[in-house]
mmCIF file of C-alpha atoms and ligand atoms in Angstrom:
data_model
loop_
_atom_site.group_PDB
_atom_site.id
_atom_site.type_symbol
_atom_site.label_atom_id
_atom_site.label_comp_id
_atom_site.label_asym_id
_atom_site.label_seq_id
_atom_site.Cartn_x
_atom_site.Cartn_y
_atom_site.Cartn_z
ATOM 1 C CA MET J 1332 -37.898 -56.545 -50.406
ATOM 2 C CA LYS J 1333 -36.972 -57.866 -46.967
ATOM 3 C CA LYS J 1334 -33.556 -56.245 -47.301
ATOM 4 C CA ALA J 1335 -35.150 -52.889 -48.063
ATOM 5 C CA PHE J 1336 -37.362 -53.189 -44.993
ATOM 6 C CA VAL J 1337 -34.366 -53.964 -42.765
ATOM 7 C CA LEU J 1338 -32.583 -50.948 -44.218
ATOM 8 C CA LEU J 1339 -35.619 -48.751 -43.511
ATOM 9 C CA VAL J 1340 -35.784 -49.939 -39.907
ATOM 10 C CA ALA J 1341 -32.056 -49.275 -39.523
ATOM 11 C CA LEU J 1342 -32.440 -45.786 -40.985
ATOM 12 C CA ALA J 1343 -35.344 -45.053 -38.648
ATOM 13 C CA GLY J 1344 -33.168 -46.109 -35.725
ATOM 14 C CA MET J 1345 -30.400 -43.815 -36.882
ATOM 15 C CA MET J 1346 -32.841 -40.905 -37.207
ATOM 16 C CA ALA J 1347 -34.095 -41.500 -33.672
ATOM 17 C CA PHE J 1348 -30.559 -41.516 -32.382
ATOM 18 C CA ALA J 1349 -29.883 -38.246 -34.189
ATOM 19 C CA MET J 1350 -32.032 -36.455 -31.639
ATOM 20 C CA ASN J 1351 -29.499 -37.538 -29.089
ATOM 21 C CA SER J 1352 -26.375 -36.182 -30.789
ATOM 22 C CA TRP J 1353 -24.168 -33.143 -30.141
ATOM 23 C CA ALA J 1354 -26.839 -30.470 -29.890
ATOM 24 C CA SER J 1355 -29.104 -32.126 -27.339
ATOM 25 C CA GLU J 1356 -26.091 -33.357 -25.402
ATOM 26 C CA ALA J 1357 -25.152 -29.770 -24.646
ATOM 27 C CA ALA J 1358 -28.544 -29.255 -23.038
ATOM 28 C CA HIS J 1359 -27.941 -32.250 -20.786
ATOM 29 C CA GLY J 1360 -24.474 -31.180 -19.709
ATOM 30 C CA GLY J 1361 -22.832 -33.914 -21.756
ATOM 31 C CA HIS J 1362 -19.811 -33.974 -24.006
ATOM 32 C CA ALA J 1363 -20.805 -30.872 -25.959
ATOM 33 C CA ALA J 1364 -21.771 -28.760 -22.929
ATOM 34 C CA ALA J 1365 -21.320 -25.013 -23.410
ATOM 35 C CA SER J 1366 -18.800 -23.122 -21.331
ATOM 36 C CA SER J 1367 -20.197 -21.406 -18.247
ATOM 37 C CA VAL J 1368 -17.839 -18.408 -18.472
ATOM 38 C CA SER J 1369 -18.457 -15.180 -20.411
ATOM 39 C CA PRO J 1370 -16.211 -14.069 -23.303
ATOM 40 C CA ALA J 1371 -14.611 -11.432 -21.038
ATOM 41 C CA GLU J 1372 -13.896 -14.047 -18.351
ATOM 42 C CA ALA J 1373 -12.478 -16.409 -20.941
ATOM 43 C CA LEU J 1374 -10.214 -13.712 -22.400
ATOM 44 C CA SER J 1375 -9.065 -12.739 -18.932
ATOM 45 C CA ASN J 1376 -8.171 -16.405 -18.307
ATOM 46 C CA ILE J 1377 -6.133 -16.414 -21.505
ATOM 47 C CA VAL J 1378 -4.103 -13.223 -21.005
ATOM 48 C CA ASN J 1379 -3.563 -13.802 -17.300
ATOM 49 C CA GLY J 1380 -2.648 -17.416 -17.937
ATOM 50 C CA ASN J 1381 -0.044 -16.299 -20.462
ATOM 51 C CA ASN J 1382 1.226 -13.637 -18.065
ATOM 52 C CA ASP J 1383 1.856 -16.391 -15.500
ATOM 53 C CA PHE J 1384 3.637 -18.421 -18.176
ATOM 54 C CA VAL J 1385 5.929 -15.481 -19.082
ATOM 55 C CA GLN J 1386 6.749 -14.842 -15.438
ATOM 56 C CA HIS J 1387 7.611 -18.479 -14.788
ATOM 57 C CA HIS J 1388 9.888 -18.975 -17.802
ATOM 58 C CA LYS J 1389 13.258 -17.284 -18.209
ATOM 59 C CA ALA J 1390 14.507 -16.017 -21.597
ATOM 60 C CA SER J 1391 16.906 -18.998 -21.757
ATOM 61 C CA TYR J 1392 13.896 -21.359 -21.927
ATOM 62 C CA PHE J 1393 12.943 -19.906 -25.324
ATOM 63 C CA LYS J 1394 16.454 -19.656 -26.813
ATOM 64 C CA GLY J 1395 16.685 -23.380 -27.603
ATOM 65 C CA TYR J 1396 13.896 -23.169 -30.146
ATOM 66 C CA ALA J 1397 14.044 -19.539 -31.266
ATOM 67 C CA THR J 1398 14.985 -20.452 -34.840
ATOM 68 C CA ALA J 1399 13.678 -24.020 -35.293
ATOM 69 C CA GLN J 1400 11.343 -26.594 -33.767
ATOM 70 C CA HIS J 1401 12.496 -30.070 -32.675
ATOM 71 C CA PRO J 1402 9.488 -32.332 -32.114
ATOM 72 C CA PHE J 1403 10.002 -36.066 -31.537
ATOM 73 C CA VAL J 1404 6.405 -36.884 -32.397
ATOM 74 C CA THR J 1405 3.728 -35.731 -34.822
ATOM 75 C CA MET J 1406 0.466 -36.096 -32.961
ATOM 76 C CA ILE J 1407 -3.020 -36.093 -34.442
ATOM 77 C CA THR J 1408 -5.805 -36.101 -31.936
ATOM 78 C CA CYS J 1409 -9.398 -35.057 -31.513
ATOM 79 C CA SER J 1410 -9.994 -31.391 -30.682
ATOM 80 C CA ASP J 1411 -11.769 -32.497 -27.496
ATOM 81 C CA ALA J 1412 -10.698 -30.271 -24.581
ATOM 82 C CA ARG J 1413 -10.043 -33.298 -22.384
ATOM 83 C CA VAL J 1414 -7.232 -34.585 -24.593
ATOM 84 C CA HIS J 1415 -3.833 -32.863 -24.627
ATOM 85 C CA PRO J 1416 -0.167 -33.749 -25.228
ATOM 86 C CA THR J 1417 0.441 -33.045 -21.530
ATOM 87 C CA VAL J 1418 -0.983 -36.516 -20.834
ATOM 88 C CA PHE J 1419 2.343 -37.961 -22.037
ATOM 89 C CA ASN J 1420 4.737 -35.010 -21.969
ATOM 90 C CA ALA J 1421 4.752 -32.543 -19.066
ATOM 91 C CA ASP J 1422 6.096 -29.739 -21.277
ATOM 92 C CA PRO J 1423 5.129 -30.371 -24.924
ATOM 93 C CA VAL J 1424 6.621 -27.078 -26.111
ATOM 94 C CA ASP J 1425 9.122 -27.846 -28.905
ATOM 95 C CA HIS J 1426 8.539 -31.593 -28.344
ATOM 96 C CA VAL J 1427 5.149 -32.322 -29.912
ATOM 97 C CA PHE J 1428 3.944 -31.249 -33.370
ATOM 98 C CA VAL J 1429 0.193 -31.122 -32.862
ATOM 99 C CA ILE J 1430 -2.632 -31.470 -35.388
ATOM 100 C CA ARG J 1431 -6.207 -31.577 -34.178
ATOM 101 C CA ASN J 1432 -9.666 -31.936 -35.636
ATOM 102 C CA VAL J 1433 -12.904 -33.603 -34.594
ATOM 103 C CA GLY J 1434 -12.450 -37.359 -34.600
ATOM 104 C CA ASN J 1435 -8.646 -37.325 -35.106
ATOM 105 C CA GLN J 1436 -8.875 -37.717 -38.870
ATOM 106 C CA ILE J 1437 -5.860 -37.745 -41.197
ATOM 107 C CA GLN J 1438 -7.544 -36.667 -44.406
ATOM 108 C CA ASN J 1439 -9.065 -33.541 -42.841
ATOM 109 C CA SER J 1440 -5.587 -32.214 -42.021
ATOM 110 C CA CYS J 1441 -3.289 -34.140 -44.356
ATOM 111 C CA GLY J 1442 -1.099 -31.157 -45.285
ATOM 112 C CA SER J 1443 -0.239 -30.455 -41.643
ATOM 113 C CA ILE J 1444 0.530 -34.116 -41.038
ATOM 114 C CA ASP J 1445 2.702 -34.242 -44.159
ATOM 115 C CA TYR J 1446 4.664 -31.314 -42.731
ATOM 116 C CA GLY J 1447 5.368 -33.167 -39.488
ATOM 117 C CA ILE J 1448 6.410 -36.361 -41.267
ATOM 118 C CA LEU J 1449 8.092 -35.126 -44.450
ATOM 119 C CA HIS J 1450 9.693 -31.886 -43.211
ATOM 120 C CA LEU J 1451 10.150 -32.263 -39.463
ATOM 121 C CA HIS J 1452 10.918 -36.007 -39.848
ATOM 122 C CA THR J 1453 9.417 -37.042 -36.522
ATOM 123 C CA PRO J 1454 10.086 -40.763 -35.923
ATOM 124 C CA VAL J 1455 6.580 -41.363 -34.583
ATOM 125 C CA LEU J 1456 3.164 -40.426 -35.908
ATOM 126 C CA LEU J 1457 0.850 -40.799 -32.928
ATOM 127 C CA ILE J 1458 -2.882 -41.078 -33.603
ATOM 128 C CA ILE J 1459 -4.916 -40.511 -30.455
ATOM 129 C CA GLY J 1460 -8.567 -41.465 -30.209
ATOM 130 C CA HIS J 1461 -10.342 -41.106 -26.882
ATOM 131 C CA THR J 1462 -13.151 -42.491 -24.779
ATOM 132 C CA HIS J 1463 -16.499 -40.698 -25.006
ATOM 133 C CA CYS J 1464 -15.545 -39.056 -28.329
ATOM 134 C CA GLY J 1465 -18.434 -36.815 -29.365
ATOM 135 C CA ALA J 1466 -17.360 -36.870 -33.014
ATOM 136 C CA VAL J 1467 -17.519 -40.657 -33.198
ATOM 137 C CA LYS J 1468 -20.842 -40.605 -31.358
ATOM 138 C CA ALA J 1469 -22.233 -38.020 -33.781
ATOM 139 C CA ALA J 1470 -21.019 -40.024 -36.777
ATOM 140 C CA MET J 1471 -22.851 -43.079 -35.401
ATOM 141 C CA GLY J 1472 -26.119 -41.163 -35.672
ATOM 142 C CA ASN J 1473 -27.688 -38.624 -37.951
ATOM 143 C CA TYR J 1474 -26.070 -35.185 -38.023
ATOM 144 C CA ILE J 1475 -27.901 -33.538 -40.910
ATOM 145 C CA ASN J 1476 -28.949 -30.620 -38.721
ATOM 146 C CA GLU J 1477 -25.355 -29.655 -37.959
ATOM 147 C CA SER J 1478 -23.610 -26.831 -39.849
ATOM 148 C CA PRO J 1479 -22.314 -27.695 -43.347
ATOM 149 C CA CYS J 1480 -18.739 -27.489 -42.058
ATOM 150 C CA ILE J 1481 -19.407 -29.949 -39.219
ATOM 151 C CA ILE J 1482 -21.223 -32.284 -41.615
ATOM 152 C CA ASN J 1483 -18.224 -32.162 -43.925
ATOM 153 C CA GLU J 1484 -15.838 -33.015 -41.072
ATOM 154 C CA LEU J 1485 -17.980 -35.894 -39.786
ATOM 155 C CA ASN J 1486 -18.538 -37.499 -43.197
ATOM 156 C CA GLY J 1487 -14.953 -38.760 -43.086
ATOM 157 C CA LEU J 1488 -15.844 -41.023 -40.150
ATOM 158 C CA HIS J 1489 -18.267 -43.161 -42.166
ATOM 159 C CA LEU J 1490 -15.583 -45.486 -43.501
ATOM 160 C CA PRO J 1491 -13.976 -46.424 -40.175
ATOM 161 C CA LEU J 1492 -17.388 -46.961 -38.608
ATOM 162 C CA LYS J 1493 -18.688 -49.228 -41.346
ATOM 163 C CA HIS J 1494 -17.702 -52.357 -39.361
ATOM 164 C CA ASP J 1495 -20.130 -51.490 -36.546
ATOM 165 C CA ASP J 1496 -22.591 -54.387 -36.455
ATOM 166 C CA GLY J 1497 -24.955 -52.650 -34.011
ATOM 167 C CA LYS J 1498 -24.533 -55.393 -31.380
ATOM 168 C CA GLY J 1499 -24.006 -54.670 -27.689
ATOM 169 C CA THR J 1500 -24.843 -51.599 -25.610
ATOM 170 C CA PHE J 1501 -24.382 -48.164 -27.100
ATOM 171 C CA GLU J 1502 -21.497 -47.464 -24.698
ATOM 172 C CA GLU J 1503 -19.724 -50.649 -25.883
ATOM 173 C CA ARG J 1504 -20.277 -49.868 -29.562
ATOM 174 C CA TRP J 1505 -19.096 -46.306 -29.032
ATOM 175 C CA LEU J 1506 -15.725 -47.464 -27.672
ATOM 176 C CA LEU J 1507 -15.351 -50.113 -30.389
ATOM 177 C CA ASN J 1508 -15.908 -47.412 -32.983
ATOM 178 C CA VAL J 1509 -13.298 -45.163 -31.354
ATOM 179 C CA GLU J 1510 -10.842 -48.067 -31.728
ATOM 180 C CA ARG J 1511 -11.962 -48.768 -35.285
ATOM 181 C CA ASN J 1512 -11.433 -45.132 -36.200
ATOM 182 C CA VAL J 1513 -7.881 -45.203 -34.807
ATOM 183 C CA ASP J 1514 -7.233 -48.429 -36.762
ATOM 184 C CA TYR J 1515 -8.557 -46.821 -39.929
ATOM 185 C CA GLN J 1516 -6.362 -43.733 -39.525
ATOM 186 C CA VAL J 1517 -3.284 -45.883 -38.804
ATOM 187 C CA ASP J 1518 -4.030 -48.031 -41.829
ATOM 188 C CA PHE J 1519 -4.350 -44.951 -44.026
ATOM 189 C CA CYS J 1520 -0.992 -43.619 -42.802
ATOM 190 C CA ILE J 1521 1.027 -46.812 -43.177
ATOM 191 C CA LYS J 1522 -0.027 -46.810 -46.832
ATOM 192 C CA LYS J 1523 0.536 -43.070 -47.272
ATOM 193 C CA TYR J 1524 4.013 -43.187 -45.691
ATOM 194 C CA ALA J 1525 4.816 -46.764 -46.735
ATOM 195 C CA ASN J 1526 8.460 -46.060 -47.677
ATOM 196 C CA LEU J 1527 9.229 -44.438 -44.317
ATOM 197 C CA VAL J 1528 7.440 -47.169 -42.370
ATOM 198 C CA GLN J 1529 9.124 -50.000 -44.285
ATOM 199 C CA SER J 1530 12.581 -48.445 -43.906
ATOM 200 C CA GLY J 1531 12.077 -48.184 -40.141
ATOM 201 C CA LYS J 1532 12.251 -44.382 -40.093
ATOM 202 C CA LEU J 1533 8.650 -43.947 -39.011
ATOM 203 C CA ALA J 1534 6.359 -45.792 -36.622
ATOM 204 C CA VAL J 1535 2.627 -45.099 -36.863
ATOM 205 C CA VAL J 1536 1.172 -45.682 -33.418
ATOM 206 C CA GLY J 1537 -2.534 -45.803 -32.581
ATOM 207 C CA VAL J 1538 -3.671 -45.178 -29.015
ATOM 208 C CA VAL J 1539 -6.896 -44.508 -27.149
ATOM 209 C CA TYR J 1540 -6.781 -41.942 -24.356
ATOM 210 C CA ASP J 1541 -8.981 -43.420 -21.649
ATOM 211 C CA PHE J 1542 -10.198 -40.966 -19.019
ATOM 212 C CA ILE J 1543 -13.115 -43.135 -17.837
ATOM 213 C CA ASN J 1544 -11.095 -46.319 -17.143
ATOM 214 C CA ALA J 1545 -13.008 -48.254 -19.817
ATOM 215 C CA TYR J 1546 -9.972 -50.515 -20.328
ATOM 216 C CA GLY J 1547 -9.279 -51.024 -16.611
ATOM 217 C CA ALA J 1548 -5.721 -49.659 -16.856
ATOM 218 C CA GLY J 1549 -6.541 -46.527 -14.856
ATOM 219 C CA GLU J 1550 -8.023 -43.146 -15.696
ATOM 220 C CA GLY J 1551 -5.737 -41.040 -17.895
ATOM 221 C CA ARG J 1552 -4.054 -43.999 -19.599
ATOM 222 C CA LEU J 1553 -2.907 -43.931 -23.207
ATOM 223 C CA VAL J 1554 -3.876 -47.456 -24.241
ATOM 224 C CA VAL J 1555 -1.759 -48.741 -27.146
ATOM 225 C CA THR J 1556 -4.023 -50.450 -29.682
ATOM 226 C CA ASN J 1557 -2.061 -50.440 -32.933
ATOM 227 C CA ILE J 1558 1.553 -50.181 -34.108
ATOM 228 C CA ASN J 1559 2.134 -49.971 -37.863
ATOM 229 C CA GLY J 1560 -1.096 -51.882 -38.471
ATOM 230 C CA ILE J 1561 -0.373 -54.624 -35.919
ATOM 231 C CA THR J 1562 -3.504 -55.057 -33.836
ATOM 232 C CA ASP J 1563 -2.837 -58.346 -32.018
ATOM 233 C CA VAL J 1564 -1.946 -57.410 -28.431
ATOM 234 C CA ASP J 1565 0.700 -60.125 -28.055
ATOM 235 C CA MET J 1566 2.292 -59.075 -31.346
ATOM 236 C CA ILE J 1567 2.264 -55.414 -30.281
ATOM 237 C CA LYS J 1568 4.039 -56.312 -27.039
ATOM 238 C CA LYS J 1569 6.723 -58.173 -29.026
ATOM 239 C CA ASP J 1570 7.078 -55.439 -31.625
ATOM 240 C CA PRO J 1571 10.641 -54.000 -31.771
ATOM 241 C CA HIS J 1572 9.242 -50.496 -31.315
ATOM 242 C CA MET J 1573 8.208 -51.526 -27.791
ATOM 243 C CA LYS J 1574 11.608 -52.971 -26.809
ATOM 244 C CA LEU J 1575 12.442 -50.103 -24.426
ATOM 245 C CA VAL J 1576 9.146 -50.400 -22.547
ATOM 246 C CA GLY J 1577 9.208 -52.654 -19.472
ATOM 247 C CA ASP J 1578 7.149 -55.865 -19.472
ATOM 248 C CA GLU J 1579 4.938 -54.788 -16.585
ATOM 249 C CA LEU J 1580 4.011 -51.510 -18.295
ATOM 250 C CA LYS J 1581 3.482 -53.283 -21.636
ATOM 251 C CA ASN J 1582 1.084 -55.717 -20.026
ATOM 252 C CA THR J 1583 -0.794 -52.806 -18.491
ATOM 253 C CA ILE J 1584 -1.122 -50.554 -21.529
ATOM 254 C CA VAL J 1585 -1.402 -52.801 -24.601
ATOM 255 C CA LEU J 1586 -5.102 -53.591 -24.741
ATOM 256 C CA ARG J 1587 -7.898 -53.830 -27.273
ATOM 257 C CA LYS J 1588 -11.663 -54.194 -27.296
ATOM 258 C CA THR J 1589 -11.910 -55.148 -30.993
ATOM 259 C CA LYS J 1590 -10.018 -57.822 -32.883
ATOM 260 C CA GLY J 1591 -8.728 -55.326 -35.433
ATOM 261 C CA MET J 1592 -9.586 -54.700 -39.044
HETATM 262 ZN ZN1 ZN P 2328 -13.387 -36.643 -29.779
#
């Protein structure tokens, strides 16, 4: 009986938080804020932006990848407009095989990820979560009023977030859940691609893109939180996959808020 009451209280709390999810955030200029430009302005940005690109790149730039792509990394990240491969590669063209969905989830795009790993044979599968992720925030609340497609996409975040004990401020819990989600996706992949991981042909790397300096390593940092399921920061720093990274940089970028799953 007492258990049922606790569950009811918890559910009521979740319902109250629902009012604060994606939709109302837009009204407050938050994560889901609508664009302030018209469709015509947006389209003009696109075609003029591409015109600039064409004018600044010679034909020889495109010849190297006219018949095949050569990415060194398969990257799955959230669709959030603040997160892009340019944060680690100035020109990601032909270098980064990109898959995106809300909440950087493997199962929602598993065919595309299979293509990067099994056909393009990239040596790294990089899973990028990020600070202030609206998808993780939405999944922490109630999103029943979203469209059926959004509901379907967010349902996949329930499992990684199940370790949330509700302690601490919302901002703290939010970041912990971003980390937990990255851990969950890494864990899923090291099982899915176990043969490649065990033979050393593939490293599954979990990172959090931090544009609010939540980790104290500077705005814009890709914080390394997980390599092939290793979540202990000292173990990550010693991991052979990090052997080409200098000690000073390792000590700056290998950080965690949670203890791992
Ligand atoms: Zn996000």
